[in-house]
XYZ file of C-alpha atoms in Angstrom:
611
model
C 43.884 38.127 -2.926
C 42.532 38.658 0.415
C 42.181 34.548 2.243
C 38.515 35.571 3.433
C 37.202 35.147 -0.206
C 39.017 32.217 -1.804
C 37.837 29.610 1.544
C 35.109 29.003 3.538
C 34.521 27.945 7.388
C 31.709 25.555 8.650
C 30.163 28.927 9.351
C 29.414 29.191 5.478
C 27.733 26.163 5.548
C 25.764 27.040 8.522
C 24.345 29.969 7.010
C 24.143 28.467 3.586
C 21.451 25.925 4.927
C 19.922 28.041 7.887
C 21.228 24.864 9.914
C 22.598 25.094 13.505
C 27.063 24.293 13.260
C 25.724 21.149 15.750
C 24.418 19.805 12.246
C 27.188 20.897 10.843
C 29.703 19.318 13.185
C 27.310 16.041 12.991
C 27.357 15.750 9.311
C 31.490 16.475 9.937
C 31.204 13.390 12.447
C 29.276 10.873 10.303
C 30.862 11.789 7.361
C 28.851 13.551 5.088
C 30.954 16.603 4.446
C 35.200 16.435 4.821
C 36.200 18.456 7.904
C 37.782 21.311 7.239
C 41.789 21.447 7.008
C 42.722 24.100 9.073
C 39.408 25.712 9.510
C 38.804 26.266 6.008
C 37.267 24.958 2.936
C 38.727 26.058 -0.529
C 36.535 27.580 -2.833
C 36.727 23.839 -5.117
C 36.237 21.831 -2.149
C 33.348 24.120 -0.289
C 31.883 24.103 -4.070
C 31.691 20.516 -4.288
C 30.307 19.685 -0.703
C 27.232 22.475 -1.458
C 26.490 20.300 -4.705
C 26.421 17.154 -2.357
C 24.453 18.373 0.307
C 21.627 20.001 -2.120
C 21.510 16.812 -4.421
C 20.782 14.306 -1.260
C 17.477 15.659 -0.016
C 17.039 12.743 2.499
C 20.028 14.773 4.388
C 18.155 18.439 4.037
C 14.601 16.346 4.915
C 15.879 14.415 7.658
C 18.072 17.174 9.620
C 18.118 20.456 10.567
C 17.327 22.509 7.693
C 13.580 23.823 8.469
C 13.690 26.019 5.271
C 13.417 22.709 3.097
C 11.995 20.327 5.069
C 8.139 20.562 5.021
C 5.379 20.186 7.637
C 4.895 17.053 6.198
C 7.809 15.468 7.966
C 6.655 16.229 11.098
C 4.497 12.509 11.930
C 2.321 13.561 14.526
C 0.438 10.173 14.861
C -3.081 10.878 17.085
C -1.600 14.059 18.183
C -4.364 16.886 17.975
C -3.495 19.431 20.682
C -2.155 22.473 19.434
C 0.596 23.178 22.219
C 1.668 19.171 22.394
C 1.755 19.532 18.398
C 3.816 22.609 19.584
C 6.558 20.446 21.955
C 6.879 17.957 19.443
C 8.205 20.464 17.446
C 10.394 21.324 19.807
C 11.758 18.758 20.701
C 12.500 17.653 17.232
C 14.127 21.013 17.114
C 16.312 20.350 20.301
C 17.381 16.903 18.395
C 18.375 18.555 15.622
C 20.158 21.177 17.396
C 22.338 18.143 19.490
C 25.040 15.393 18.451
C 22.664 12.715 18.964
C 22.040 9.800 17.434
C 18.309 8.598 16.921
C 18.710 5.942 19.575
C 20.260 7.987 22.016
C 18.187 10.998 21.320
C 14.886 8.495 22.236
C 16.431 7.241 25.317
C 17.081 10.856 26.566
C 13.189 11.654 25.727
C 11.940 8.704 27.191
C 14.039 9.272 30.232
C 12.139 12.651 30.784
C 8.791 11.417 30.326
C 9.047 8.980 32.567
C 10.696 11.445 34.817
C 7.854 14.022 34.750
C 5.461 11.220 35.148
C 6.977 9.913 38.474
C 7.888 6.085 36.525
C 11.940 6.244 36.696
C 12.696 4.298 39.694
C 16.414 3.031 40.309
C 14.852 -0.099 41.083
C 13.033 -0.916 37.684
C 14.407 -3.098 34.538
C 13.476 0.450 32.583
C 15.577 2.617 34.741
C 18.955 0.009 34.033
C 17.897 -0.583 30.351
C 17.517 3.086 29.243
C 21.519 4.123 31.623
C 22.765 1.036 29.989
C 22.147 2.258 26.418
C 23.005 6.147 27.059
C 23.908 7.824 30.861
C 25.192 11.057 29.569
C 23.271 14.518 29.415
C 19.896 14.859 28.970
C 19.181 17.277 26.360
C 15.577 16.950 27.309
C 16.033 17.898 30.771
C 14.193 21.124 30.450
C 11.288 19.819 29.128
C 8.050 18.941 30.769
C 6.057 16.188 29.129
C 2.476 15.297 30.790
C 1.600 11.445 29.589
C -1.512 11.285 28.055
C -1.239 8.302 25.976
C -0.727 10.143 22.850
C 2.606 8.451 21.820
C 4.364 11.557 21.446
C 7.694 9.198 21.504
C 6.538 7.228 18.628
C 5.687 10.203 16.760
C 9.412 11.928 17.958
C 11.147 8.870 16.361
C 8.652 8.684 13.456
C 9.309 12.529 12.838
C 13.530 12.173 12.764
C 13.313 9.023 10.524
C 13.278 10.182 7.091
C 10.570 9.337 4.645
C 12.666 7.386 2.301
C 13.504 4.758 5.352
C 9.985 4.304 6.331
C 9.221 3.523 2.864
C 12.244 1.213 2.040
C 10.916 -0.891 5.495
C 7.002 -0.713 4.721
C 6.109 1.571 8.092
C 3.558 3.614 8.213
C 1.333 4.203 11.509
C -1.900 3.179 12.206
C -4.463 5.902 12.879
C -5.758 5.787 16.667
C -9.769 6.045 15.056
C -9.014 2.737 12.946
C -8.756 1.059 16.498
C -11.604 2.122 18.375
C -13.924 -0.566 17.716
C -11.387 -3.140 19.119
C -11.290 -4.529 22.566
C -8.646 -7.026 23.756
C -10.536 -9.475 26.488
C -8.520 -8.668 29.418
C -8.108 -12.468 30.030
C -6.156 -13.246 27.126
C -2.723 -13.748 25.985
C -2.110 -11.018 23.560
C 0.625 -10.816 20.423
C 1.633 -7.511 18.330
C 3.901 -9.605 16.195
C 4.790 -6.109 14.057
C 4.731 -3.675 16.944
C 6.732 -0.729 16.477
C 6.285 1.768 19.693
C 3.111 -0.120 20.633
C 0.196 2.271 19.489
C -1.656 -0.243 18.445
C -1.818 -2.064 22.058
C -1.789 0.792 24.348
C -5.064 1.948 21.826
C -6.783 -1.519 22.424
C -5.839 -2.899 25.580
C -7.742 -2.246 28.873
C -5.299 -0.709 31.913
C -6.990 -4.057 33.899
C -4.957 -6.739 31.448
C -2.321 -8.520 33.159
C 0.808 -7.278 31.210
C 2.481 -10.472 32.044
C 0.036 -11.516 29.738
C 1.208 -8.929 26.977
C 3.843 -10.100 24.225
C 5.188 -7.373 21.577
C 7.808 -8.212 19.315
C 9.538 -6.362 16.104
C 12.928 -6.298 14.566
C 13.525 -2.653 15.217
C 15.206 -2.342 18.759
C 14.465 1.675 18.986
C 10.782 0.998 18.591
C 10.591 -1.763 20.807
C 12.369 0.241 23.584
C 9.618 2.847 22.976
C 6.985 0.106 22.705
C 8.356 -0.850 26.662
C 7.907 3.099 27.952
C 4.649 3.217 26.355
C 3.366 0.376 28.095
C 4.750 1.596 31.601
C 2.967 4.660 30.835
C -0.318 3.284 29.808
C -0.083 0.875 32.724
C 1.133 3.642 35.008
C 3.446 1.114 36.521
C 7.752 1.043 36.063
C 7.842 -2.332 37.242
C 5.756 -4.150 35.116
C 6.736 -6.309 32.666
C 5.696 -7.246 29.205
C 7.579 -9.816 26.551
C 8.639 -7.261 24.323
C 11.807 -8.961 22.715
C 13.440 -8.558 18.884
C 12.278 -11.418 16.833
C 11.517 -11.340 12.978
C 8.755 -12.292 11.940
C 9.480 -13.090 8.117
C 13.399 -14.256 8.389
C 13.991 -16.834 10.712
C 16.275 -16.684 12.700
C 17.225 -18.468 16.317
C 14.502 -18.998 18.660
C 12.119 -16.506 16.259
C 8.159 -16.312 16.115
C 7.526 -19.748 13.775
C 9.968 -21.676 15.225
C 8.628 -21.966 18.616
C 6.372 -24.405 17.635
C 4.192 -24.730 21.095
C 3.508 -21.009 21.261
C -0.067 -19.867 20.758
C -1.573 -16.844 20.908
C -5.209 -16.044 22.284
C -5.474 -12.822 19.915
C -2.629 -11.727 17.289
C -3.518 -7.679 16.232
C -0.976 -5.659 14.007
C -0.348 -3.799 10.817
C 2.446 -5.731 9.256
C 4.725 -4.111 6.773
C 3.687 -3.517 3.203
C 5.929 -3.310 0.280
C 8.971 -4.108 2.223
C 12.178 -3.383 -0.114
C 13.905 -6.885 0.185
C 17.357 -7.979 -1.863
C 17.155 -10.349 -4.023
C 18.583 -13.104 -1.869
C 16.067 -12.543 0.525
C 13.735 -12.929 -2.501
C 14.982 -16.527 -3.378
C 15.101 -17.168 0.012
C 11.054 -16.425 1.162
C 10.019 -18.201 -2.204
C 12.435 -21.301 -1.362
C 11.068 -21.406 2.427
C 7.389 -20.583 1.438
C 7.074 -22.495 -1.562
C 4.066 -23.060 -1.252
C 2.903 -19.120 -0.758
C 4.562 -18.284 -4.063
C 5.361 -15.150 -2.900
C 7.827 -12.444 -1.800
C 5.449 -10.355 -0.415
C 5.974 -9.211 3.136
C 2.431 -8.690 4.424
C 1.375 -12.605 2.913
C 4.037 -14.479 4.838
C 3.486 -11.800 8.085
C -0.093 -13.192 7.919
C 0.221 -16.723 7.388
C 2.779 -17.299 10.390
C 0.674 -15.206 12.747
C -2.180 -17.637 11.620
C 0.106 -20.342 12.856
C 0.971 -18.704 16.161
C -3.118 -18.152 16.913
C -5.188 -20.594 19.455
C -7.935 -22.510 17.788
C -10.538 -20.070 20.312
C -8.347 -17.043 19.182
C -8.956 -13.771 17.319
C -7.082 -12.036 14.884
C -6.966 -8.703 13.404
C -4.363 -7.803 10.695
C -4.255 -4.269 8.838
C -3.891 -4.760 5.012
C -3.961 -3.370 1.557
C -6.673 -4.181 -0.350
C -4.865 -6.196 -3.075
C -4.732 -9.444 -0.645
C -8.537 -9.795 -1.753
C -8.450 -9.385 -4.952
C -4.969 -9.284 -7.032
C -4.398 -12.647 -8.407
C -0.473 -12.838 -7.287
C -2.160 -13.334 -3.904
C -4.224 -16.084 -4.737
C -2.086 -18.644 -2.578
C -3.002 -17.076 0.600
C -6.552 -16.334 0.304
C -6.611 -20.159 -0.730
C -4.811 -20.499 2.860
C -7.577 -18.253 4.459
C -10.498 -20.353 2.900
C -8.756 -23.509 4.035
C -8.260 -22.547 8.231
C -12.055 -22.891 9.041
C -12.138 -19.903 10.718
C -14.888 -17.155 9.770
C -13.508 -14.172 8.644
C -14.735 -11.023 8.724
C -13.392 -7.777 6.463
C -13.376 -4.374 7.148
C -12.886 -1.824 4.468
C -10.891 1.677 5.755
C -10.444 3.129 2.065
C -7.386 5.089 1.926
C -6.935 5.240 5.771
C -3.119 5.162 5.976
C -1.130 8.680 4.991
C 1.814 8.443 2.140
C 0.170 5.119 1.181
C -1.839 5.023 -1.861
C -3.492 1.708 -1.793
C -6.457 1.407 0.064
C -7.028 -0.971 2.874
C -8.686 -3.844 4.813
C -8.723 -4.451 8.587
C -9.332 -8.495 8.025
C -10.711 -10.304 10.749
C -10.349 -14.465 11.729
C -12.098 -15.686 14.907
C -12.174 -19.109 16.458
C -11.835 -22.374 14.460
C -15.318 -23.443 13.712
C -16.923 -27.212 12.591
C -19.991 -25.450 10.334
C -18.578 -24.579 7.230
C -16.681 -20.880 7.464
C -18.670 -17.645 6.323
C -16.872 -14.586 4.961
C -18.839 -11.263 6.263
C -18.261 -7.862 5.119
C -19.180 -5.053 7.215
C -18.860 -1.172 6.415
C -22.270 1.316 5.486
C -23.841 -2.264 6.603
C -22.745 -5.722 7.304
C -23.537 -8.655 4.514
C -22.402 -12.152 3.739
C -20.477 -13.077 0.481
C -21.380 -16.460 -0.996
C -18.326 -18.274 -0.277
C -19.147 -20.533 -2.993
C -18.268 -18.006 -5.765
C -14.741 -17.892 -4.602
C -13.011 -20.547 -6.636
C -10.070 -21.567 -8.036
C -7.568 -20.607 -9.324
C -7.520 -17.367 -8.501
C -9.728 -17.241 -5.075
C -10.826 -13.993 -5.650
C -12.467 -12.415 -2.908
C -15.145 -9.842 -4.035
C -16.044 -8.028 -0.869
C -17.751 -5.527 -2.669
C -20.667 -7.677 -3.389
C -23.895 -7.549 -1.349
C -26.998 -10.030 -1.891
C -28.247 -8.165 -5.281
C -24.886 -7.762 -6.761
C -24.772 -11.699 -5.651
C -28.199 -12.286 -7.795
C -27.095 -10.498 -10.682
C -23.659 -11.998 -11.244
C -25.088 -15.345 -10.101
C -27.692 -14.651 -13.404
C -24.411 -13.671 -15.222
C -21.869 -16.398 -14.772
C -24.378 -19.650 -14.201
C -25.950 -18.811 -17.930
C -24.605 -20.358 -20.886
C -21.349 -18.722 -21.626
C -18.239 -19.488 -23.592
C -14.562 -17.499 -22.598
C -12.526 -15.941 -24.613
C -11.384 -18.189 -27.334
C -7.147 -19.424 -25.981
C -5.739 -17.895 -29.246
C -6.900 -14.414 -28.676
C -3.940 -12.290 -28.476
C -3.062 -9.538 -25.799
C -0.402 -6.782 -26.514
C 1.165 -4.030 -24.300
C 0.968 -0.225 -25.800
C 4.602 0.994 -26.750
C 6.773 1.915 -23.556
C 9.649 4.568 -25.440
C 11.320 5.250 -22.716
C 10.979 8.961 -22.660
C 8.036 10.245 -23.881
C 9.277 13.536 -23.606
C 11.786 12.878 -26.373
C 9.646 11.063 -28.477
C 6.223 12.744 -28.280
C 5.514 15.029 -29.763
C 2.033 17.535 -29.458
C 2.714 18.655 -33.377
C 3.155 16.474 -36.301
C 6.829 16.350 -37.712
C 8.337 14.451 -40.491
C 7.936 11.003 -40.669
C 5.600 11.257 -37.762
C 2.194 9.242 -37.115
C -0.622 9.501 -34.826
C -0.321 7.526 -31.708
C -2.882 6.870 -29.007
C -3.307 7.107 -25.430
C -5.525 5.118 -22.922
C -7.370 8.634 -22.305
C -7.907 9.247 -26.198
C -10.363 6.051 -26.308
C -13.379 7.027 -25.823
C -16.440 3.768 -26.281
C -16.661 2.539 -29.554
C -14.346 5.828 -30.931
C -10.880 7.068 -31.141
C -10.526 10.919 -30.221
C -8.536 12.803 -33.059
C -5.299 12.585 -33.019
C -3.092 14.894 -30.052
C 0.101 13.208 -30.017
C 2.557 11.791 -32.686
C 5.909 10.059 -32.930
C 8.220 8.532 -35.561
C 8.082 5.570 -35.306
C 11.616 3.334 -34.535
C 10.920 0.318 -32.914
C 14.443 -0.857 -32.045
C 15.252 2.292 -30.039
C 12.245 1.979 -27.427
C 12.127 0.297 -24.408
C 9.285 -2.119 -25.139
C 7.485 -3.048 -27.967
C 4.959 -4.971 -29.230
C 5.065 -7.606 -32.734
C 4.534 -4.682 -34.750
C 1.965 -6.895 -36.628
C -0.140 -6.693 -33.787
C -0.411 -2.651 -34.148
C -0.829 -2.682 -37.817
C -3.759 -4.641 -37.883
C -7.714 -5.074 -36.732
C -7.793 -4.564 -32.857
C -9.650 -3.543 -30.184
C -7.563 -0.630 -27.700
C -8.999 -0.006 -24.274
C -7.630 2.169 -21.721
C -5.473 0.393 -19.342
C -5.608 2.264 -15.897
C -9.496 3.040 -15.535
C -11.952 2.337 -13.150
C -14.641 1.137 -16.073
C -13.920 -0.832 -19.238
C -13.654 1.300 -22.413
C -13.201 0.248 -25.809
C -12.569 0.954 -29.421
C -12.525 -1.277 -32.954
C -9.284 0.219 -34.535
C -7.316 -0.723 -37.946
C -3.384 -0.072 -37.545
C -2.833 3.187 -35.592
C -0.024 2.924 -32.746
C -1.094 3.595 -28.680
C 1.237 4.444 -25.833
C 1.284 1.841 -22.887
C -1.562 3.592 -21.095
C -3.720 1.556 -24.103
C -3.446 -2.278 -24.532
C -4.673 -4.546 -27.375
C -6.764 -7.417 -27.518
C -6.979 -9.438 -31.307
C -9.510 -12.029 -31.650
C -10.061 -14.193 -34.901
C -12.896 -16.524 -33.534
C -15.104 -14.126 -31.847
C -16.460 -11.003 -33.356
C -14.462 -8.230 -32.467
C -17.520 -5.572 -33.043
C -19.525 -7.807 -30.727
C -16.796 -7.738 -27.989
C -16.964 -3.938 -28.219
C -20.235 -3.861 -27.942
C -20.253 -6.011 -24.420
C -17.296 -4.498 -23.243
C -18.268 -1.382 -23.293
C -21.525 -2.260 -21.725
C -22.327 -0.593 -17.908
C -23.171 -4.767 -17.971
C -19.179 -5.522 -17.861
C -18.337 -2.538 -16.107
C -20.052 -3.711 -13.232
C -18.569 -7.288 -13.626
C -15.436 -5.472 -13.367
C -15.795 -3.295 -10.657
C -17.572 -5.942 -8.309
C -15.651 -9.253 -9.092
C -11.990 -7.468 -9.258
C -11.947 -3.972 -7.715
C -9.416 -2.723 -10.038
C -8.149 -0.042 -11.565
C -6.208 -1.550 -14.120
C -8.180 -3.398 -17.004
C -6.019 -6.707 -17.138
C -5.659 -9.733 -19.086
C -7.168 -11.610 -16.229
C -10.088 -9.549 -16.044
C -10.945 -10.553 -20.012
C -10.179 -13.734 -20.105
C -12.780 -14.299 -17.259
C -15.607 -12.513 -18.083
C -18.586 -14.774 -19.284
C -19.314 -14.032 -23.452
C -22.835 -15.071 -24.858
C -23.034 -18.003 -27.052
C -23.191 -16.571 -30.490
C -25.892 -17.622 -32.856
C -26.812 -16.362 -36.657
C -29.181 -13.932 -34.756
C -27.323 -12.874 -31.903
C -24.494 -12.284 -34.562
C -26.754 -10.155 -37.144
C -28.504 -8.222 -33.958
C -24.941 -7.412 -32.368
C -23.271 -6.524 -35.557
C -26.340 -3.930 -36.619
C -26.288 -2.308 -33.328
C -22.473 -2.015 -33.860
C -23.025 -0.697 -37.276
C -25.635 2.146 -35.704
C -23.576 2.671 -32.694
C -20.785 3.924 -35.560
C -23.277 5.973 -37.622
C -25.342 7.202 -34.320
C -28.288 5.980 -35.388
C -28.500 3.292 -32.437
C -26.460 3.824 -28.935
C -25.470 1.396 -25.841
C -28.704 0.796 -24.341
C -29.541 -1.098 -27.332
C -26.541 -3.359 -26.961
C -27.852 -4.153 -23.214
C -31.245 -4.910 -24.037
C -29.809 -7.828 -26.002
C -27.438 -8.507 -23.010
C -29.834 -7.907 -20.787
C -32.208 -10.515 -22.259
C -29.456 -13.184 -22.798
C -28.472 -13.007 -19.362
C -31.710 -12.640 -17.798
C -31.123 -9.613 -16.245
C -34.490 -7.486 -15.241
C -34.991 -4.103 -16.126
C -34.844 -3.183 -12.004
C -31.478 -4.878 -12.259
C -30.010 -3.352 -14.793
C -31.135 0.051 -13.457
C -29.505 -0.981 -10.419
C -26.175 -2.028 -11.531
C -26.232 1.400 -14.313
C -27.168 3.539 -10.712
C -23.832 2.067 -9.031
C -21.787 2.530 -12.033
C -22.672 6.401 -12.528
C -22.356 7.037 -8.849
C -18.923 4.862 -9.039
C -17.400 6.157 -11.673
């Protein structure tokens, strides 16, 4: 048999992947794929290396294969300009094309920038820091790259990261347009504490600051030599000189942010990491050294020792997800917040930040203040929340609520109400595991209905769509099965309004939960949970969009008498029949809570046009 078609060369490979043989040789070099013996590949080795290669799609994403990595991939930060869109491109292509690592490749393209930009003297600490890291070719050299501020070497390095790394360390980049509102005094002593290449500064600070005056610190040394060329760009200037320096911000380590205790800060701005991936001994260790935070979460402790670090005339601006206002597992830091006496001001950006989900804040603390601290909220229009409604133990911050939505919960929660009674019970729908193996669209034998959160409809269970056999022991989670065989009420978990249904026995998926109470009517819960009255609770004290136990056991109930009892349960009764519908539930809740009819318009107007 002719040798040509029992083994393989790199060749093969090159053409396999449309990749250039310098990927090929690189993946060689940092092990990836065995080297060849001889120049070939047997068919059983080549075979095997293929299989590797196409399973790990961080390698095809992250290198030179432009067939399968998407457009995506390509971060191009503030960049709008067709042709620089163009030469970022291209020189991600020339990267991919080379030998280079990422740090090397970045020193090579900030070497040329500078270059074309006439700020690489001999003379500077930039010229002897970027030769001391890498002196040999530049594969750049070709290129000509104008500076116009754009941070086309942030978005090079952001571009040949891949997308699984940026994830696994919380990075994401801040939109220029989130930043235009924000002026740095040029007399001030100014900290990025989370800085990666420095957007955030270069998009803030006035060319008149003293960079002396300029401090920029991360734990990433690529981004922070970045951060350095951006700044001599911005400043036009090689021979200035910031304090940009490696220190962590979370882990402490020698001579770190927190432990210089004297060092204060006239105004702290960044966009810490969110959703950090930590170990589980750096777990232990951030709830053993921040007790008192009760958290592991990255963004909490990023915030509370900037807080530390800021003058008592200072300013600070911190980009966050949403969830630090309003998710009880952050209530220990929003009790810090309330407790510096600074004002604080919160701007919401929605979903501002691309590949993140969550939406966001831009939160705001200004100078330490005697009168008692006021929490503003500023975004169609600027209003002040009534501090006083933020209270223990949760500290929830409501920023949706403006002076009406103030009146009307004020009405709500300062009438005479009762909770939910402490034995009420709360159940999880049944996780299997894999619901494609279990689920099934037609009824087989043995098989029972079982419900979803988006089969409840108010007051109603759709007819049955999905069934299963039911076997406890092999699923992943379930319930007492007592608690699914008898009275409950099932609302849908994940929704943006409460919805409810009375149900006897029938089995629901985890996208449904359960609530079973003995000592207050379960038709008359139904009825108020399913009011626009609740709904708007909901929505403007918690900001979800998962219904949780929380959210129940804090919402205010009427205090039943015979005739609220007997007016409830007959509306209930019509409701099922159709002979009476909602509105007649909120008349009575209406009139309970003394709600007006303008009111209740209002709130029913913002649920519609919410939901």
């Amino acid at each position: 048999m002719n040798k040509q078609q029992v083994t393989f060369t790199k060749k093969d490979i090159q053409n396999r992947f449309n990749i250039s043989l310098a990927t090929v040789n690189n993946w060689i070099k940092t092990g990836v794929i065995p080297s060849p013996k001889d120049g070939y590949y047997t068919n059983e080795i080549y075979s095997e290396l293929i299989s590797t290669i196409e399973t790990d799609t961080e390698k095809l994403q992250s290198r030179a294969n432009r067939s399968y990595r998407t457009s995506s991939d390509v971060i191009f930060l503030g960049i709008k300009d067709k042709n620089r869109k163009e030469l970022l491109i291209k020189l991600i292509e020339k990267f991919e094309d080379s030998n280079l690592s990422m740090m090397e490749a970045t020193v090579c393209l900030g070497k040329q920038i500078l270059i074309n930009n006439n700020l690489y003297n001999e003379n500077s600490e930039i010229y002897v820091k970027l030769n001391t890291i890498y002196s040999d070719t530049n594969i750049f050299q070709n290129f000509y790259i104008e500076n116009k501020n754009d941070d086309i070497l942030g978005a090079f390095y952001q571009s040949i990261q891949s997308i699984a790394n940026k994830s696994k360390e919380g990075m994401f980049y801040t939109p220029c347009e989130l930043l235009s509102n924000i002026n740095i005094p040029i007399n001030t002593k100014v900290l990025d504490p989370c800085c990666g290449s420095g957007s955030i500064l270069i998009n803030t600070l006035s060319t008149e600051h003293n960079p002396d005056n300029i401090f920029a610190f991360d734990i990433d040394e690529i981004a922070l030599l970045i951060c350095h060329i951006n700044l001599i760009l911005f400043f036009n200037k090689d021979s200035i000189s910031p304090h940009i320096e490696k220190r962590n911000l979370i882990f402490p380590e020698h001579a770190d942010l927190f432990s210089l205790e004297d060092e204060k800060y006239d105004f702290i701005i960044t966009n810490p990491p969110w959703g950090s991936k930590l170990t589980k001994n750096q777990k232990d260790f951030l709830l053993h050294h921040y007790a008192f935070l009760d958290t592991t979460e990255v963004f909490s402790i990023a915030l509370y020792n900037s807080l530390n670090k800021l003058s008592n005339n200072g300013t600070l601006y911190f980009f966050l997800p949403e969830s630090i206002l309003n998710v009880s597992t952050h209530k220990s830091i929003r009790n810090f917040l309330l407790n510096t006496h600074r004002n604080i001001e919160i701007f919401p950006l929605g979903n501002a930040f691309k590949g993140v989900q969550s939406e966001c804040i831009l939160l705001k603390l200004s100078e330490v203040t005697k009168e008692e601290n006021r929490i503003i909220v500023e975004k169609d229009k600027r209003y002040t929340l009534n501090i006083k409604n933020i209270s223990p133990p949760h500290y929830l911050i409501s920023y949706t609520v403006c002076e009406i939505d103030d009146i009307i919960l004020n009405k709500i929660y300062s009438a005479k109400s009762i909770k939910l009674p402490e034995n009420t019970k709360f159940a999880l729908g049944i996780v299997t595991g894999n619901n494609k193996k279990y689920i099934h669209e037609e009824r087989g034998e043995n098989e029972e209905p079982i419900f979803r959160g988006k089969d409840i409809l108010p007051y109603r269970l759709k007819q049955p769509q999905t069934f299963i056999k039911f076997t406890p022991e092999i699923f992943q989670q379930v319930a007492p099965v007592l608690l699914y065989r008898t009275q409950k009420i099932v609302y849908k978990f994940i929704s943006d309004k409460i919805v409810c249904a009375l149900d006897d026995g029938s089995l629901v998926l985890n996208s449904a939960n359960i609530i079973i109470s003995k000592d207050y009517p379960m038709e008359i819960l139904v009825c108020l949970y399913n009011s626009p009255i609740y709904t708007f609770i909901y929505q403007k004290k918690f900001k979800s969009k998962k219904v949780l136990k929380q959210h129940f056991q804090d919402f205010p109930l009427p205090v039943l008498n015979s005739t609220l009892i007997r007016d409830f349960k007959e509306i209930y009764a019509g409701i099922m029949i159709h002979d009476k519908t909602q509105k007649d539930a909120d008349k009575v809740i209406c009139d309970y809570f003394s709600i007006s009819e303008s009111e209740y318009n209002y709130l029913k107007e913002y649920i519609n046009g919410n939901t």
